[in-house]
Amino acid sequence: MLSQATNVLHMHQKVTLMVNRYEVFADEGGEPGQLVAFVEQKRMAFKEQVTIYTDAGRSRVLAGFRARKVIDLGSGYDVTDGDGRSIGAFRKDFGRSLTNSTWHLDQAGAPTATGSERNAGLAILRRVWGLLPFVNNVPFPFRYHFDFTRDGRPVFSVDKKTWVRDHYLIRILDPQVDRRVVIAQAVAVDALQSR
């Protein structure tokens, strides 16, 4: 079960034909422990809507996020709890993301947190990779990392831990940030990265 005391999460992506599937685990001695969130994101959705469940059986909704508009490069995503109440929002900074992917995360009662790729050189290489013929269909083989800060203080990080498969380590450093919003943003960092 996910709690506000959880400070480390492991997120694994499994690619299937029609959906990106994410499993989020609580940390147990440096390894994935209990499953705390299960997500299926439909590929090529006209208007992005993602539901985060508490288990693989999809018996209870933990949270979700939905695009505000169908197509708008600067549009945001609203994050809701299991009952549909707003708990936060995030948006991609289209202008800054041309060279280094940048996200802004909002949560009631707190200043905006901004996350960007840790390595600017790798961010540019990832963009060039997508333009190369034949290579652009091969998954980007290098690890990339995002650091989210608020007023110069770290909030959380999303670190890709494997070269080919998408396994991430999420470290939460701000005790006030809602863990459900962190999971939604971490899924978006992977699933919406190329948009």
Short mmCIF file of C-alpha atoms in Angstrom, two decimals:
data_model
loop_
_atom_site.label_atom_id
_atom_site.label_comp_id
_atom_site.label_asym_id
_atom_site.label_seq_id
_atom_site.Cartn_x
_atom_site.Cartn_y
_atom_site.Cartn_z
CA MET A 1 0.00 0.00 0.00
CA LEU A 2 1.27 3.47 -0.95
CA SER A 3 1.77 5.93 1.89
CA GLN A 4 3.19 9.44 2.28
CA ALA A 5 6.08 7.83 4.17
CA THR A 6 7.23 6.06 0.99
CA ASN A 7 10.45 7.71 -0.21
CA VAL A 8 11.73 5.27 -2.84
CA LEU A 9 9.77 3.62 -5.66
CA HIS A 10 10.72 1.32 -8.52
CA MET A 11 8.82 1.73 -11.80
CA HIS A 12 8.98 -0.92 -14.54
CA GLN A 13 7.49 -0.50 -17.99
CA LYS A 14 6.26 -3.43 -20.06
CA VAL A 15 5.50 -2.65 -23.69
CA THR A 16 2.58 -4.50 -25.29
CA LEU A 17 0.97 -4.11 -28.69
CA MET A 18 -1.63 -1.48 -27.75
CA VAL A 19 -0.63 -0.20 -24.29
CA ASN A 20 2.35 0.85 -22.24
CA ARG A 21 2.05 -0.96 -18.92
CA TYR A 22 3.73 0.34 -15.78
CA GLU A 23 4.16 -1.38 -12.45
CA VAL A 24 5.28 0.70 -9.48
CA PHE A 25 6.76 -1.04 -6.45
CA ALA A 26 7.68 0.17 -2.97
CA ASP A 27 11.38 -0.19 -2.23
CA GLU A 28 12.43 -3.15 -0.11
CA GLY A 29 16.12 -3.06 0.73
CA GLY A 30 17.11 -1.55 -2.61
CA GLU A 31 14.92 -3.91 -4.64
CA PRO A 32 11.30 -3.77 -5.85
CA GLY A 33 8.97 -4.91 -3.09
CA GLN A 34 5.18 -4.70 -2.87
CA LEU A 35 3.24 -3.49 -5.93
CA VAL A 36 1.68 -0.09 -5.05
CA ALA A 37 0.48 1.11 -8.48
CA PHE A 38 -0.48 -0.40 -11.83
CA VAL A 39 -0.93 1.74 -14.95
CA GLU A 40 -1.97 1.07 -18.53
CA GLN A 41 -1.53 3.93 -21.00
CA LYS A 42 -3.13 3.46 -24.42
CA ARG A 43 -0.85 4.30 -27.28
CA MET A 44 -1.99 6.78 -29.89
CA ALA A 45 -4.87 8.03 -27.73
CA PHE A 46 -6.62 11.04 -29.23
CA LYS A 47 -6.88 12.75 -25.83
CA GLU A 48 -4.57 11.37 -23.19
CA GLN A 49 -6.27 9.85 -20.14
CA VAL A 50 -4.39 7.52 -17.81
CA THR A 51 -5.77 5.66 -14.78
CA ILE A 52 -3.48 4.53 -11.96
CA TYR A 53 -4.76 1.50 -10.03
CA THR A 54 -3.68 0.08 -6.69
CA ASP A 55 -3.18 -3.42 -8.14
CA ALA A 56 -2.82 -5.38 -11.38
CA GLY A 57 -6.44 -6.56 -11.07
CA ARG A 58 -7.55 -2.92 -11.40
CA SER A 59 -9.87 -3.28 -8.40
CA ARG A 60 -9.36 0.24 -7.02
CA VAL A 61 -8.33 3.56 -8.59
CA LEU A 62 -5.42 5.27 -6.85
CA ALA A 63 -5.22 8.33 -9.12
CA GLY A 64 -5.22 9.37 -12.74
CA PHE A 65 -4.28 12.16 -15.13
CA ARG A 66 -6.00 13.62 -18.15
CA ALA A 67 -4.96 16.07 -20.86
CA ARG A 68 -6.78 19.37 -20.77
CA LYS A 69 -6.88 19.64 -24.56
CA VAL A 70 -6.68 17.25 -27.50
CA ILE A 71 -3.65 18.81 -29.17
CA ASP A 72 -1.76 21.64 -27.54
CA LEU A 73 1.99 21.45 -27.08
CA GLY A 74 1.87 23.64 -23.97
CA SER A 75 -1.28 22.12 -22.50
CA GLY A 76 -1.34 20.60 -19.10
CA TYR A 77 -2.57 17.44 -17.44
CA ASP A 78 -4.81 17.40 -14.40
CA VAL A 79 -4.10 14.79 -11.71
CA THR A 80 -7.02 13.47 -9.66
CA ASP A 81 -7.39 11.06 -6.76
CA GLY A 82 -9.44 7.86 -6.84
CA ASP A 83 -12.66 9.84 -6.31
CA GLY A 84 -11.94 12.30 -9.12
CA ARG A 85 -10.87 15.21 -6.89
CA SER A 86 -7.99 17.39 -8.08
CA ILE A 87 -4.67 16.69 -6.33
CA GLY A 88 -2.26 18.36 -8.75
CA ALA A 89 -1.30 19.12 -12.33
CA PHE A 90 1.72 19.02 -14.60
CA ARG A 91 2.68 20.39 -17.98
CA LYS A 92 5.56 20.11 -20.39
CA ASP A 93 7.44 23.33 -21.12
CA PHE A 94 7.45 23.09 -24.92
CA GLY A 95 9.97 25.89 -25.54
CA ARG A 96 12.58 24.68 -23.05
CA SER A 97 11.95 21.06 -24.06
CA LEU A 98 13.32 21.66 -27.55
CA THR A 99 16.81 21.16 -26.12
CA ASN A 100 16.21 19.72 -22.63
CA SER A 101 12.87 18.15 -21.64
CA THR A 102 11.33 20.26 -18.89
CA TRP A 103 8.17 19.68 -16.85
CA HIS A 104 6.34 21.85 -14.31
CA LEU A 105 4.44 20.15 -11.48
CA ASP A 106 1.82 21.93 -9.36
CA GLN A 107 0.24 20.83 -6.12
CA ALA A 108 -2.12 22.89 -3.94
CA GLY A 109 -0.38 24.84 -1.20
CA ALA A 110 3.11 24.55 -2.70
CA PRO A 111 5.15 26.50 -5.26
CA THR A 112 5.65 24.92 -8.69
CA ALA A 113 8.30 22.19 -8.94
CA THR A 114 10.31 22.10 -12.18
CA GLY A 115 11.94 18.96 -13.54
CA SER A 116 14.43 18.67 -16.35
CA GLU A 117 16.90 16.18 -17.72
CA ARG A 118 20.04 16.08 -15.60
CA ASN A 119 22.46 15.71 -18.53
CA ALA A 120 21.98 18.41 -21.22
CA GLY A 121 24.39 16.66 -23.63
CA LEU A 122 22.45 13.42 -23.42
CA ALA A 123 19.21 15.37 -23.95
CA ILE A 124 20.54 16.74 -27.25
CA LEU A 125 21.88 13.30 -28.29
CA ARG A 126 18.41 11.84 -27.67
CA ARG A 127 16.90 14.39 -30.05
CA VAL A 128 19.51 13.69 -32.77
CA TRP A 129 18.89 9.94 -32.32
CA GLY A 130 15.23 10.45 -33.23
CA LEU A 131 16.19 12.14 -36.51
CA LEU A 132 18.60 9.46 -37.78
CA PRO A 133 17.19 7.15 -40.49
CA PHE A 134 16.75 3.51 -39.40
CA VAL A 135 18.09 4.25 -35.92
CA ASN A 136 15.06 6.34 -34.93
CA ASN A 137 12.95 3.15 -34.67
CA VAL A 138 15.36 1.62 -32.16
CA PRO A 139 14.74 2.55 -28.50
CA PHE A 140 17.21 5.13 -27.20
CA PRO A 141 19.83 2.95 -25.49
CA PHE A 142 21.20 5.44 -22.98
CA ARG A 143 19.92 6.13 -19.52
CA TYR A 144 18.45 9.51 -18.75
CA HIS A 145 17.44 11.14 -15.51
CA PHE A 146 15.09 13.90 -14.36
CA ASP A 147 15.51 16.05 -11.29
CA PHE A 148 12.53 18.02 -9.92
CA THR A 149 13.25 21.00 -7.69
CA ARG A 150 11.20 23.68 -5.96
CA ASP A 151 12.81 26.98 -4.95
CA GLY A 152 16.22 25.37 -5.46
CA ARG A 153 15.46 22.39 -3.20
CA PRO A 154 15.15 18.82 -4.48
CA VAL A 155 11.62 17.39 -4.58
CA PHE A 156 12.11 14.05 -6.36
CA SER A 157 14.14 12.38 -9.11
CA VAL A 158 13.31 9.84 -11.80
CA ASP A 159 16.38 7.81 -12.83
CA LYS A 160 16.38 5.31 -15.69
CA LYS A 161 18.37 2.36 -14.32
CA THR A 162 18.61 0.01 -17.30
CA TRP A 163 20.02 0.44 -20.80
CA VAL A 164 17.26 -1.07 -22.94
CA ARG A 165 14.28 -1.93 -20.73
CA ASP A 166 12.54 0.93 -18.98
CA HIS A 167 13.19 0.46 -15.28
CA TYR A 168 13.24 3.60 -13.15
CA LEU A 169 14.18 4.44 -9.59
CA ILE A 170 12.13 7.27 -8.09
CA ARG A 171 13.60 9.01 -5.03
CA ILE A 172 11.28 11.37 -3.15
CA LEU A 173 13.05 13.99 -1.04
CA ASP A 174 10.16 16.35 -0.20
CA PRO A 175 7.89 14.88 2.51
CA GLN A 176 5.00 17.15 1.42
CA VAL A 177 4.75 16.13 -2.24
CA ASP A 178 1.80 13.79 -2.88
CA ARG A 179 3.17 10.36 -3.87
CA ARG A 180 0.24 9.85 -6.28
CA VAL A 181 1.21 13.03 -8.15
CA VAL A 182 4.84 11.84 -8.26
CA ILE A 183 3.76 8.51 -9.81
CA ALA A 184 1.61 10.32 -12.39
CA GLN A 185 4.51 12.61 -13.33
CA ALA A 186 6.97 9.69 -13.50
CA VAL A 187 4.66 7.79 -15.88
CA ALA A 188 4.31 10.96 -17.99
CA VAL A 189 8.09 11.44 -18.13
CA ASP A 190 8.30 8.07 -19.89
CA ALA A 191 5.00 7.79 -21.77
CA LEU A 192 4.77 11.37 -23.04
CA GLN A 193 8.47 12.01 -23.54
CA SER A 194 8.38 12.13 -27.34
CA ARG A 195 5.42 14.55 -27.50
#
